[in-house]
JSON list of C-alpha atoms in Angstrom, two decimals:
[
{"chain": "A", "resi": 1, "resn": "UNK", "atom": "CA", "xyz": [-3.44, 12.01, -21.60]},
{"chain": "A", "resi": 2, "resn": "UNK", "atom": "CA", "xyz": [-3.51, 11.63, -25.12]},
{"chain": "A", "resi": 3, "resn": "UNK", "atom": "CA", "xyz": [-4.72, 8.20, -27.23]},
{"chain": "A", "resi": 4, "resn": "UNK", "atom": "CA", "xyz": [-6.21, 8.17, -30.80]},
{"chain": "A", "resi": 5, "resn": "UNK", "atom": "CA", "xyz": [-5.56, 12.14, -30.72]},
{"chain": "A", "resi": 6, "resn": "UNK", "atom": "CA", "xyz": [-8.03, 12.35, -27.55]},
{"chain": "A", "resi": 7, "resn": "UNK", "atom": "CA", "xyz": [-6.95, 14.50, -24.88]},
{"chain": "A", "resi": 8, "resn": "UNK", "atom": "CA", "xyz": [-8.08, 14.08, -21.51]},
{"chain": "A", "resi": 9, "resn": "UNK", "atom": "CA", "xyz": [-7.07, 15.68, -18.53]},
{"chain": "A", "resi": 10, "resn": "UNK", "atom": "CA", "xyz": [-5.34, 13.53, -16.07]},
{"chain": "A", "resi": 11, "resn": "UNK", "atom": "CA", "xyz": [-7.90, 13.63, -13.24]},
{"chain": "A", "resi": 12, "resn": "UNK", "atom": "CA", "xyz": [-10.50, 11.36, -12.65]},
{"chain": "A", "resi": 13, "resn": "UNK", "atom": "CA", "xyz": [-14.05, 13.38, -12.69]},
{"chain": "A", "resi": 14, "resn": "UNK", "atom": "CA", "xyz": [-12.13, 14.25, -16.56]},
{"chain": "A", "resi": 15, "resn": "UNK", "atom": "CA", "xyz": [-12.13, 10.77, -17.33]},
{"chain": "A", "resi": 16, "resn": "UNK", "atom": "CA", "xyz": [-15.47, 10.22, -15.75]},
{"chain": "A", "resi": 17, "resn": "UNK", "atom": "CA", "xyz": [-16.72, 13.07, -18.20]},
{"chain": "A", "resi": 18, "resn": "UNK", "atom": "CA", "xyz": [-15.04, 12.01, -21.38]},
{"chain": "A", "resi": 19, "resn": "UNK", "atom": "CA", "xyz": [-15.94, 7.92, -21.37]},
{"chain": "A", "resi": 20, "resn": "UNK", "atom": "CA", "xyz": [-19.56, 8.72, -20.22]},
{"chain": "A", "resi": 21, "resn": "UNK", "atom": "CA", "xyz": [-21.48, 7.10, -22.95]},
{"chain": "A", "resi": 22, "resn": "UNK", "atom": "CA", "xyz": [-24.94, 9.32, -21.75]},
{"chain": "A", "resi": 23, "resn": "UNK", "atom": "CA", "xyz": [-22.75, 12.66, -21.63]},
{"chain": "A", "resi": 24, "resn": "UNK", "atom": "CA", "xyz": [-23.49, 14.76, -24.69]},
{"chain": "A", "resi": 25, "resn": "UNK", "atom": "CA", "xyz": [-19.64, 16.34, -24.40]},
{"chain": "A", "resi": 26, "resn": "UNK", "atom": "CA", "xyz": [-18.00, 12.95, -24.04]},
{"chain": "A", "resi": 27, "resn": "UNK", "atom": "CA", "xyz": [-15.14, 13.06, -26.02]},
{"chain": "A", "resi": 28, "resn": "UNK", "atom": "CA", "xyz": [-14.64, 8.89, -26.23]},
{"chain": "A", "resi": 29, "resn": "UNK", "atom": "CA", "xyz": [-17.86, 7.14, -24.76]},
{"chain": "A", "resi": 30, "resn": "UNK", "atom": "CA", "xyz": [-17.49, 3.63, -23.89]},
{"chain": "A", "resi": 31, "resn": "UNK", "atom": "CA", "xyz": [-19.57, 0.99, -23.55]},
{"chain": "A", "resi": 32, "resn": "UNK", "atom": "CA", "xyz": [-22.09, 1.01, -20.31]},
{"chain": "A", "resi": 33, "resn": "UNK", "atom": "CA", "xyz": [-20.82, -1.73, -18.85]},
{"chain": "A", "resi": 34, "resn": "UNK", "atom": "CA", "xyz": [-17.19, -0.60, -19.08]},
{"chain": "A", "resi": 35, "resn": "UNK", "atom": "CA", "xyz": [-18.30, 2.69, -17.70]},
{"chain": "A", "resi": 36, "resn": "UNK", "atom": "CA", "xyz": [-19.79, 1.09, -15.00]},
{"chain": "A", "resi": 37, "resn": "UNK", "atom": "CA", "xyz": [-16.86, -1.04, -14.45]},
{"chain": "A", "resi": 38, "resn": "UNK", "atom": "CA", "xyz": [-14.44, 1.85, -13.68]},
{"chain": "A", "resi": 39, "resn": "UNK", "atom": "CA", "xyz": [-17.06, 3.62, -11.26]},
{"chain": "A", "resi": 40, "resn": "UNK", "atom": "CA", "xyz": [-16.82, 0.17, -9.37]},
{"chain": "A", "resi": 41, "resn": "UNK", "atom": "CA", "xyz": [-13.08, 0.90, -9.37]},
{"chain": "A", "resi": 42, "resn": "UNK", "atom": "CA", "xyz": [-12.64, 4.39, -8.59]},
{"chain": "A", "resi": 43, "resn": "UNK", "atom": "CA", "xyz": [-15.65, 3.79, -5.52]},
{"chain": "A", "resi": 44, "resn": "UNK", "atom": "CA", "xyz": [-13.37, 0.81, -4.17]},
{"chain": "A", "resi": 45, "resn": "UNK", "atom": "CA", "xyz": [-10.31, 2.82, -4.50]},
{"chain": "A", "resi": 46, "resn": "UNK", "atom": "CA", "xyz": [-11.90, 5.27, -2.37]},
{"chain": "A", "resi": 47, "resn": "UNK", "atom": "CA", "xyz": [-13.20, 2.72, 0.02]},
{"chain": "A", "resi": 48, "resn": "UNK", "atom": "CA", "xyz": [-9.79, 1.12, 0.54]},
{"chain": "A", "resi": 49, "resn": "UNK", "atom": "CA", "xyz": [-7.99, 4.75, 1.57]},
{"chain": "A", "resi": 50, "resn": "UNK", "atom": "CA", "xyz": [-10.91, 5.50, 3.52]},
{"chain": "A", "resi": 51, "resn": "UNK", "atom": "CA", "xyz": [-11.93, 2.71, 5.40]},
{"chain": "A", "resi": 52, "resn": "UNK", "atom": "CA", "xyz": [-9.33, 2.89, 8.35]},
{"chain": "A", "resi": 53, "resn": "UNK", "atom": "CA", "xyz": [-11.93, 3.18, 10.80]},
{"chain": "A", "resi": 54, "resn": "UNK", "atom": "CA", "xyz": [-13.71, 0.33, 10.82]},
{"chain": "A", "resi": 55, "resn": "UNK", "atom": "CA", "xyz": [-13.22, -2.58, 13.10]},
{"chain": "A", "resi": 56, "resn": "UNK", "atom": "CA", "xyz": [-9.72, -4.53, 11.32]},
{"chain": "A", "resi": 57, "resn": "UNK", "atom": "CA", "xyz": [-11.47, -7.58, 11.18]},
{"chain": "A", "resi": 58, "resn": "UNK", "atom": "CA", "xyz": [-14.43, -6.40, 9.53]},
{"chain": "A", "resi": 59, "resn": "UNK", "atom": "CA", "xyz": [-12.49, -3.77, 7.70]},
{"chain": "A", "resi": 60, "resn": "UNK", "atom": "CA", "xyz": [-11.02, -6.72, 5.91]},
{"chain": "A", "resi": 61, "resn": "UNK", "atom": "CA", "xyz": [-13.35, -8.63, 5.27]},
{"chain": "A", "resi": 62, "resn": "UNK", "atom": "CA", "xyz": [-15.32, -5.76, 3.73]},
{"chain": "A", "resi": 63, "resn": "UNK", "atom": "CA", "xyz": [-12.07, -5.32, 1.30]},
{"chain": "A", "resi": 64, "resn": "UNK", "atom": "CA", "xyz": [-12.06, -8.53, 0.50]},
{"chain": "A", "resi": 65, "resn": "UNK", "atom": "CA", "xyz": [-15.22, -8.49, -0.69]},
{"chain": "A", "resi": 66, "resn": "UNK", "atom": "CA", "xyz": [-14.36, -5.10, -2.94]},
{"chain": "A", "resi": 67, "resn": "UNK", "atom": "CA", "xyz": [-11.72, -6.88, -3.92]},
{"chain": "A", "resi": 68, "resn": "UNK", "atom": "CA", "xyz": [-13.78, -9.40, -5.96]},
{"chain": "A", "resi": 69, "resn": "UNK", "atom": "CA", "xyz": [-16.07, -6.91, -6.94]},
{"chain": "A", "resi": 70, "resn": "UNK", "atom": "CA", "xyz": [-12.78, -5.19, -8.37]},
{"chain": "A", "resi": 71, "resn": "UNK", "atom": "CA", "xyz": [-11.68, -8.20, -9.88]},
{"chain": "A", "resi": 72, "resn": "UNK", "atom": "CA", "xyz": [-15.03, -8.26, -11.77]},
{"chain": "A", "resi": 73, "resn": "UNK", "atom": "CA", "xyz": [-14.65, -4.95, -12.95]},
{"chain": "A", "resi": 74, "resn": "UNK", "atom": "CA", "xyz": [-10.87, -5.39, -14.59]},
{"chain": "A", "resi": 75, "resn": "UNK", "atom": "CA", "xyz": [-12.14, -8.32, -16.55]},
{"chain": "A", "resi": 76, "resn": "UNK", "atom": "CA", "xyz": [-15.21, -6.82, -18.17]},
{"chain": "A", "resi": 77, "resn": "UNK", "atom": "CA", "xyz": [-13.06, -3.63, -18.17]},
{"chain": "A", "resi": 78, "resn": "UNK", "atom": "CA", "xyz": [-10.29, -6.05, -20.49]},
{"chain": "A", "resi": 79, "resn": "UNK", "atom": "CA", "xyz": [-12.81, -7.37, -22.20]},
{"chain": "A", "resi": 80, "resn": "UNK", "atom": "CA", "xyz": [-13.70, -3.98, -23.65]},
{"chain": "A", "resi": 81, "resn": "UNK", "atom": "CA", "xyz": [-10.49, -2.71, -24.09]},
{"chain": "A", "resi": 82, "resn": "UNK", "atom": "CA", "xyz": [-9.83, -6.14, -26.10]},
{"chain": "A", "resi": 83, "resn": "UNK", "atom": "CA", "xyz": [-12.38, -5.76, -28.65]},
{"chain": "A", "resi": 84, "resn": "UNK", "atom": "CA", "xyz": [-10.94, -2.39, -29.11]},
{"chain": "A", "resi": 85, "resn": "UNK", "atom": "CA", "xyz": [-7.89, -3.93, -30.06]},
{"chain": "A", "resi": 86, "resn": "UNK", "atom": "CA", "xyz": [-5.64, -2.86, -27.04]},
{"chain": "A", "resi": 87, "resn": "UNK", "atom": "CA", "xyz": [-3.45, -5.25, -25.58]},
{"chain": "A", "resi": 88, "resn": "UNK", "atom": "CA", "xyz": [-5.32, -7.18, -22.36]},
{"chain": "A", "resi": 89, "resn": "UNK", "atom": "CA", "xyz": [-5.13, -5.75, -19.03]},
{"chain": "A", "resi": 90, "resn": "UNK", "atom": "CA", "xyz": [-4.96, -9.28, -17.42]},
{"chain": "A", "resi": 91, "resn": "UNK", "atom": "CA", "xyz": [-1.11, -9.07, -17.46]},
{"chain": "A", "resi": 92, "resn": "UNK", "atom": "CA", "xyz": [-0.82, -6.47, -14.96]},
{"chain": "A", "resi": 93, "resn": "UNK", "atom": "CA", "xyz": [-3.92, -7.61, -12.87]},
{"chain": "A", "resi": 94, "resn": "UNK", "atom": "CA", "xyz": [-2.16, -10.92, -11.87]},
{"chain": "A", "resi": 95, "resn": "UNK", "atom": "CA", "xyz": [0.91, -9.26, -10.17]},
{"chain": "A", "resi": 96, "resn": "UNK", "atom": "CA", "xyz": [-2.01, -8.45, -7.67]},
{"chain": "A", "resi": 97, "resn": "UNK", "atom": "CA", "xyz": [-3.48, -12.27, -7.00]},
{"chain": "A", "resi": 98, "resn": "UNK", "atom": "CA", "xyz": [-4.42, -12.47, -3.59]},
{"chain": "A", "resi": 99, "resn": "UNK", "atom": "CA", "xyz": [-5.10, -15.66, -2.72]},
{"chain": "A", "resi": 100, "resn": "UNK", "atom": "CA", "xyz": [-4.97, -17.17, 0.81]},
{"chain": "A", "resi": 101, "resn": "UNK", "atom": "CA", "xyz": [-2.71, -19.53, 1.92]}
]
């Protein structure tokens, strides 16, 4: 991946290592809390494809409640990526609304 003439390789403990805003080789620290956000992420991601053997009811309720946590995370995640002056990540977020019905 390559943004502001930053390459990153396209794996995820890469990523981890470049945005890390305590790692001394980070290559484009970010702000704690955005840091923090996409740890919330990746850890829910892993959750969700992991999960399958838990009880289905409580398997979704757990998710639901990642979900939210998720939902969180994007926002403050936007928020960041905002005051850098990239276009909002809000957009793509709300093809994902689950609300109940």
């Amino acid at each position: 991946m390559a943004e502001n003439e930053i390459e990153v390789s396209p794996s995820h403990a890469a990523l981890r290592k470049a945005i890390n805003p305590q790692g001394r080789q980070s290559k484009y620290p970010v702000k704690r809390h955005c840091y923090n956000s996409y740890n919330v992420l990746y850890n829910a991601a892993q959750d969700a494809r992991y999960t399958g053997f838990i009880d289905p009811k409580n398997r979704t309720n757990y998710l639901k409640s990642r979900f939210y946590k998720c939902e969180r995370a994007i926002k403050s995640i936007d928020g960041y990526m905002k005051s850098q002056g990239y276009n909002s990540l809000m957009p793509i977020q709300q093809e994902f609304e689950f609300e109940e019905k």
